[in-house]
XYZ file of C-alpha atoms in Angstrom:
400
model
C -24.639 69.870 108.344
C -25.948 70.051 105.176
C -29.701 68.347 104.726
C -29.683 64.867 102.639
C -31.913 66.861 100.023
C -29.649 69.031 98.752
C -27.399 66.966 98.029
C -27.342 66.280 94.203
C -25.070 63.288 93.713
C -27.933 60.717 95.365
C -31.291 60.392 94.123
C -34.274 61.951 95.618
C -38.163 60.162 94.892
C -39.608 62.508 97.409
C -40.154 65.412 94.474
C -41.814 65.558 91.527
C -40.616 65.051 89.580
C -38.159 62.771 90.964
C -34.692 63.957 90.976
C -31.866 61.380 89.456
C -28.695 61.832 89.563
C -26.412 61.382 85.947
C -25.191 58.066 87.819
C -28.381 56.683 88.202
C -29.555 53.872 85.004
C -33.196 54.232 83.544
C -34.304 50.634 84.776
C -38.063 50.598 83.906
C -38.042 49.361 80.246
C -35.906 46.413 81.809
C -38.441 46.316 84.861
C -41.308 45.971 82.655
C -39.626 42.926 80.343
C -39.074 41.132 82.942
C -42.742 41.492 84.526
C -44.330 40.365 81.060
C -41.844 37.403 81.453
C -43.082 36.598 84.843
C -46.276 37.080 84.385
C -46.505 34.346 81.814
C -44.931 32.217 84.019
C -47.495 32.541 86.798
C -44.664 34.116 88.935
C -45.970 36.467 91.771
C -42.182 37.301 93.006
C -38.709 36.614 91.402
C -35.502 36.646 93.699
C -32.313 37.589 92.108
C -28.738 37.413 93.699
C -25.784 39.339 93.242
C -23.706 35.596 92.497
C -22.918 32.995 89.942
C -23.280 29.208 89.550
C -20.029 28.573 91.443
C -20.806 31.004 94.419
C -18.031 33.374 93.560
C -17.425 36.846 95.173
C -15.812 38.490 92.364
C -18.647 37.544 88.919
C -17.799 38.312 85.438
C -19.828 40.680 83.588
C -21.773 38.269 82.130
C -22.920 36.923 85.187
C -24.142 40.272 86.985
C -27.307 39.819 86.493
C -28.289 42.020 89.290
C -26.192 44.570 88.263
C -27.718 45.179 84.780
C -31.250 45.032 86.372
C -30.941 47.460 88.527
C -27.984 49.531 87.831
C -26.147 48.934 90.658
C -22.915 47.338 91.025
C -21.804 46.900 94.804
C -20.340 43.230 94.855
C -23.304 41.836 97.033
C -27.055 42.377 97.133
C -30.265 40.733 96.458
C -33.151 42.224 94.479
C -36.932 40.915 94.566
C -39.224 42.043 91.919
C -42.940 42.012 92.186
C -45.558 43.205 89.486
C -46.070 46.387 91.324
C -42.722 46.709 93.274
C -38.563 45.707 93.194
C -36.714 46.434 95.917
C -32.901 45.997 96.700
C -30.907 44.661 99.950
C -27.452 45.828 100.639
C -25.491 45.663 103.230
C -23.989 49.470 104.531
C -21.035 49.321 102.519
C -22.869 50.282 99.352
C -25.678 52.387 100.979
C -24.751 55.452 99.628
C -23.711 54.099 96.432
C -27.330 52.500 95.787
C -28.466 55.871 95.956
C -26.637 57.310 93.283
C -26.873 54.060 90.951
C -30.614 53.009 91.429
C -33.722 55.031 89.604
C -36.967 55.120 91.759
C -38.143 51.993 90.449
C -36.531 50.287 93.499
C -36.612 50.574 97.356
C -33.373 50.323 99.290
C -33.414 47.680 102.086
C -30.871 48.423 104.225
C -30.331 45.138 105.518
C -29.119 41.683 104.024
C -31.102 39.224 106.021
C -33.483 36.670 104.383
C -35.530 37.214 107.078
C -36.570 40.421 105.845
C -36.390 39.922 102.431
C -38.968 36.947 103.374
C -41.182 38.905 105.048
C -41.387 41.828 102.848
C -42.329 39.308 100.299
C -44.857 38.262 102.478
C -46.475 41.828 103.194
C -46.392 42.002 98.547
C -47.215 38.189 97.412
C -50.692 37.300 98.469
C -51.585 33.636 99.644
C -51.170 31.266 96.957
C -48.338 32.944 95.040
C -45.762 31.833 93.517
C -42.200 33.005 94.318
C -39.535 32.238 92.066
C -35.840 32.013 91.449
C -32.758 30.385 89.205
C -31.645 27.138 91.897
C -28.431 27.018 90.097
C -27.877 30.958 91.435
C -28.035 29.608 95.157
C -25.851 28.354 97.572
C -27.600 25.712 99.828
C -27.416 27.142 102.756
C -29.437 30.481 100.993
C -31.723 28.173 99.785
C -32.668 26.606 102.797
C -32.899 30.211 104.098
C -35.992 30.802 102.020
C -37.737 27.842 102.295
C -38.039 28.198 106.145
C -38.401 31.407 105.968
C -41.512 30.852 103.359
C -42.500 27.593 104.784
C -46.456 26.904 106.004
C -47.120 30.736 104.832
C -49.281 29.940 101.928
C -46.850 30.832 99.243
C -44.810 28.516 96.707
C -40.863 28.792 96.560
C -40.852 27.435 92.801
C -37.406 26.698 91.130
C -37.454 27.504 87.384
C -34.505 26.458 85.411
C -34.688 29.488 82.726
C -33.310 32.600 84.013
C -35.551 34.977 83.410
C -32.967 38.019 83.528
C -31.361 36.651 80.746
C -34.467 36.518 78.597
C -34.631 39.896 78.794
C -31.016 41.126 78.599
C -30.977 38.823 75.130
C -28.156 39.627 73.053
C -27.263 42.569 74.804
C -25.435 39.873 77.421
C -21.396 39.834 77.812
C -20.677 36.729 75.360
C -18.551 33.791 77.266
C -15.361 33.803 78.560
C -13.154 33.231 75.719
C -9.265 33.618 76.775
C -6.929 30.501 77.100
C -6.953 28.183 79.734
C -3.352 27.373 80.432
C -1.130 25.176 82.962
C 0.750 26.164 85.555
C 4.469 26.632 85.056
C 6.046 23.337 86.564
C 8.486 25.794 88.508
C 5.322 27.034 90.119
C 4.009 23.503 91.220
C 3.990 22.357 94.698
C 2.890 18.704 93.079
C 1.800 17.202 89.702
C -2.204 17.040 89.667
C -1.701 12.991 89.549
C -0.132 13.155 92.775
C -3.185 15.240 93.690
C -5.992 13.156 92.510
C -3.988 10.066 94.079
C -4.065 11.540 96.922
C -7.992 12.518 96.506
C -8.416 8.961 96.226
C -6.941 7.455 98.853
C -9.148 9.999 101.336
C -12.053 8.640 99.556
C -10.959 5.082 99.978
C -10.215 6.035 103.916
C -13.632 7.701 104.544
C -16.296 5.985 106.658
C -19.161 6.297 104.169
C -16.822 4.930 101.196
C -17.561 7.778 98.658
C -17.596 6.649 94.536
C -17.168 9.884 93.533
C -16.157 14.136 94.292
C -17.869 16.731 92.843
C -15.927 20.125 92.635
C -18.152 23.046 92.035
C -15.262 25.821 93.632
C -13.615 27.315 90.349
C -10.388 27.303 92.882
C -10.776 23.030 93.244
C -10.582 22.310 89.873
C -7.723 25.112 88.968
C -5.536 23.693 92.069
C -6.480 19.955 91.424
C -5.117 20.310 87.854
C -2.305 22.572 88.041
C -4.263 24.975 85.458
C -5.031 28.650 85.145
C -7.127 31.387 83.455
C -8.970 34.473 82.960
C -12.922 34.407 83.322
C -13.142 36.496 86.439
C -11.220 39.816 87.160
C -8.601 39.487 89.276
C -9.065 35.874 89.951
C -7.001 33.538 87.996
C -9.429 30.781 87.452
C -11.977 29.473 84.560
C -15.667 28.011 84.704
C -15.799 24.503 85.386
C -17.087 21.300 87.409
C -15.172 18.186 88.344
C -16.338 14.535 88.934
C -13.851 12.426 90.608
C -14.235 8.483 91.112
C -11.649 6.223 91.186
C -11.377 4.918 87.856
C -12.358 8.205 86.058
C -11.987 11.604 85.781
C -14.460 14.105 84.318
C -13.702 18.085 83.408
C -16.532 19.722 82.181
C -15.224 23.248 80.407
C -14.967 24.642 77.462
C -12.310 22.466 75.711
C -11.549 24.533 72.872
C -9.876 27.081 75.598
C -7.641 24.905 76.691
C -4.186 25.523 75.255
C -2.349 22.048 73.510
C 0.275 21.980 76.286
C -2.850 22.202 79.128
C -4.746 19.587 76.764
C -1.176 17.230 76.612
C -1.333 17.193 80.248
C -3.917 16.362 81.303
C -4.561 13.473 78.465
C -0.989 11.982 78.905
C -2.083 9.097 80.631
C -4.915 7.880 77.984
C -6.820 5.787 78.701
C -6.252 5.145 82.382
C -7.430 6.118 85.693
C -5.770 9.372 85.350
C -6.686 10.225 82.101
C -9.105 13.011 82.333
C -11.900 13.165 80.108
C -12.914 16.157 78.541
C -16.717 16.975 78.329
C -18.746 20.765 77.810
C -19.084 22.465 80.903
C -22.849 23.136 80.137
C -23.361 18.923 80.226
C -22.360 18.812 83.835
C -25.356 18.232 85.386
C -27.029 16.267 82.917
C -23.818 13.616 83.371
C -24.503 14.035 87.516
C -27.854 13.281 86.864
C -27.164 10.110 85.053
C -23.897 9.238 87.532
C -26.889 9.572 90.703
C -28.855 6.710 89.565
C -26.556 4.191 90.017
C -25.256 2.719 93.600
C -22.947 5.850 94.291
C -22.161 8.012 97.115
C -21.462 12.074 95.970
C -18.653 13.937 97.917
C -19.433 17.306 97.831
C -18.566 20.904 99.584
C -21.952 22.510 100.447
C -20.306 25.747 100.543
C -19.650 26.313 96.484
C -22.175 23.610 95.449
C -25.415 25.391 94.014
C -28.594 24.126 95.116
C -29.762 23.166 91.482
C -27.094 20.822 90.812
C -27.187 19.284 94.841
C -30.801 19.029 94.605
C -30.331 16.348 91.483
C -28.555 14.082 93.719
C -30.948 12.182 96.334
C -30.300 12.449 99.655
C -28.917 8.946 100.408
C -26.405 9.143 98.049
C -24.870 12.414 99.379
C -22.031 13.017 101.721
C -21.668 16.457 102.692
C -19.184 18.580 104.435
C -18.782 22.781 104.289
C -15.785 21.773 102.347
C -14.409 19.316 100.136
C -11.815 17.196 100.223
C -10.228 18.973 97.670
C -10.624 22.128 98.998
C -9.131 21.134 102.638
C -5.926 19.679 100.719
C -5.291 22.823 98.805
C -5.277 24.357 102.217
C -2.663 22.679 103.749
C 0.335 23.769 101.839
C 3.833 21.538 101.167
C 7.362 22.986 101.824
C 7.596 24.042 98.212
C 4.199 25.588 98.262
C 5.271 27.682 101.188
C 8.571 28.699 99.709
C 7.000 30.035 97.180
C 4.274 32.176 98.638
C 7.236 33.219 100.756
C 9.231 34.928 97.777
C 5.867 36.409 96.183
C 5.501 38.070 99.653
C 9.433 39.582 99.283
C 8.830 40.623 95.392
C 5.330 42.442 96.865
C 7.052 43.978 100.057
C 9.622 45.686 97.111
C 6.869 47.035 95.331
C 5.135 48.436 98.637
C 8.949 49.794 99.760
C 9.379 51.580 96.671
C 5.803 53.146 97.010
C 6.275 53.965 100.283
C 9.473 56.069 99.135
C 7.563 57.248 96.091
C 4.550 58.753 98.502
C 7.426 60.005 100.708
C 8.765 62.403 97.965
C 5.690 63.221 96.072
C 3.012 64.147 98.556
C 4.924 66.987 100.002
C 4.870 68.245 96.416
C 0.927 67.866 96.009
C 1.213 65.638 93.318
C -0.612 62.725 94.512
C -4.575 62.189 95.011
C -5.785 58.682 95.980
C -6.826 57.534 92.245
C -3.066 58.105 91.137
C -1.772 56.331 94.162
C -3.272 53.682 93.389
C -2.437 53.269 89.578
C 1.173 53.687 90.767
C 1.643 50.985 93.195
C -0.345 48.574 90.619
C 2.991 49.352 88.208
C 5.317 48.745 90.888
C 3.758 45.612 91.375
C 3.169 44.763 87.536
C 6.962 45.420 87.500
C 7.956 42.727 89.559
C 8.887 39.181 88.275
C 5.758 36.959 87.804
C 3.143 39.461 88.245
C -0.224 38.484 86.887
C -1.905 41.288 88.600
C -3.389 42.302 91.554
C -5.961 40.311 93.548
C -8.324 42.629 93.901
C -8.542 46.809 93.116
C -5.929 48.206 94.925
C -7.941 50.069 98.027
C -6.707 53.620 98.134
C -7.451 56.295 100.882
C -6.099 58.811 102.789
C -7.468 61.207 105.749
């Protein structure tokens, strides 16, 4: 077998001088910003995730902050930078890539648990350090995660609200999602969102601990709740937002320029009312929570896409949490119209497969197929067929 060192498509930090692959990025002038940045801040440690504000899988590029640190762009990771080291955890799915994509500014950590990642921050931040991160980057749960596993060790888990990545990508960041936010074709709806929200409402009314309000941090909540669709993230058909539902109001905090007149007509038909929804800028969202949580209110959340800088602004007594929310569990359960519909995308996709299936059976024996065209192939059969707005992810192509 040939030896790992010899191979020249990973990097190798065992020679000098270090030998890069052409895939790997130069990281240390970004490294080095970011350490003057921290270093003004008193940080000792900063903790970035691979994630965005809603807990998505799939991020846009403006969002992949990890990515443009370190070069590497598996879909999950965490990266902790110290004045005098940054290292990266991955799971094995992306081993090999990290060692094509990362200089040897970073170590590999071939494992994802905080656990590690806590104590290797440990063995690098001495007693009476600060380690720091973005709260509105975290789930709770990961939160959580860190504080026990930092807790009573003589270190600080600080939250600062600037993220200090973007200070130093500047104006070299992706701008904003800009593309039109749109409403679902009524052909395509298994209710009206009024019906929806009604329906919200009465759960809320039904609950033991009489909830005044939902929050909706899941880009998929507010998309289903509304009947309304867009762009921001590839191959997810959804835009950045927050709801707050109570039962006299509704709140959507987006960008309201995107929205499209007809999206805009809907949802304002019924102004002013209890379902008339009122439009405010999705960067206000927590600055309205934080006002709503002084009053006598209860907050319905899902701990599952709620970051921990907007939970944290809500105190305790006023929350009611579940892994889910009510939203979410309703836009589970799908009506008879729902279903027939998911039943007929699954017939238009089975055509598509069919016909590749026949198209692989004819041109393989010919030679004329790798993997990469495979794939493009069965993405036109599928952008062929009525409806299509693309696939849900990268078509996943291999052979052997």
């Amino acid at each position: 077998p040939q030896a790992a060192s010899t191979r020249t498509d990973v990097r190798d930090c065992s020679v000098d001088p270090p030998y890069l692959p052409p895939t790997a990025t130069n990281t240390t002038a970004r490294l080095t910003a970011l350490r003057a940045i921290m270093g003004t801040h008193g940080i000792h440690a900063y903790i970035v995730p691979s994630t965005d504000a809603h807990m998505n899988e799939y991020i846009a590029e403006r969002d992949s902050r990890l990515g443009w640190l370190t070069g590497f762009t598996g879909s999950a990771g965490t990266v902790v930078v110290t004045q005098k080291k940054a290292a990266l955890w991955t799971d094995s799915r992306y081993w090999t890539q990290a060692e094509r994509q990362l200089d040897c500014n970073w170590e590999l950590q071939r494992t994802t648990w905080i656990e590690s990642i806590g104590l290797w921050i440990l063995e690098e931040v001495p007693v009476g350090g600060n380690i720091s991160l973005d709260p509105f980057l975290f789930s709770i749960d990961t939160w959580n995660g860190y504080s026990r596993a930092l807790h009573s060790t003589g270190r600080t888990l600080h939250l600062i609200e600037t993220n200090l990545v973007d200070e130093v990508w500047g104006d070299q960041r992706p701008p904003p999602a800009s593309s039109k936010i749109y409403s679902l074709p009524a052909a395509f709806m298994g209710r009206s969102w009024q019906e929806k929200v009604t329906g919200i409402r009465q759960q809320m009314k039904e609950h033991v601990r009489r909830p005044t309000a939902v929050l909706l941090s899941g880009l998929e909540e507010t998309a289903w709740l509304f009947n309304l669709r867009g762009d921001d993230i590839p191959y997810n058909p959804v835009f950045y937002s927050y709801t707050l539902l109570t039962h006299t109001s509704i709140s959507l905090f987006v960008d309201e320029e995107r929205l499209l007149a007809s999206a805009r007509q809907s949802l304002q038909a019924a102004c002013p009312g209890t379902l008339c929804v009122e439009l405010l800028a999705y960067g206000q969202a927590r600055a309205h929570l934080s006002r709503y949580a002084q009053d006598n209110v209860t907050i319905w959340l899902g701990t599952e896409y709620t970051n921990y800088g907007l939970y944290s602004i809500i105190p305790q007594e006023k929350l009611l949490e579940e892994s889910y929310s009510p939203v979410m569990l309703a836009k589970a359960v799908k009506n008879t119209k729902e279903q027939e519909l998911l039943r007929a995308a699954h017939v238009r996709d089975a055509v598509a497969v069919i016909q590749y299936l026949l198209w692989l059976e004819k041109m393989v024996p010919q030679g004329q197929v790798d993997e990469f065209s495979g794939a493009q192939h069965i993405d036109m059969l599928r952008k062929a067929q009525e409806h299509s707005r693309g696939p849900s992810f990268q078509s996943i192509s291999a052979s052997g």
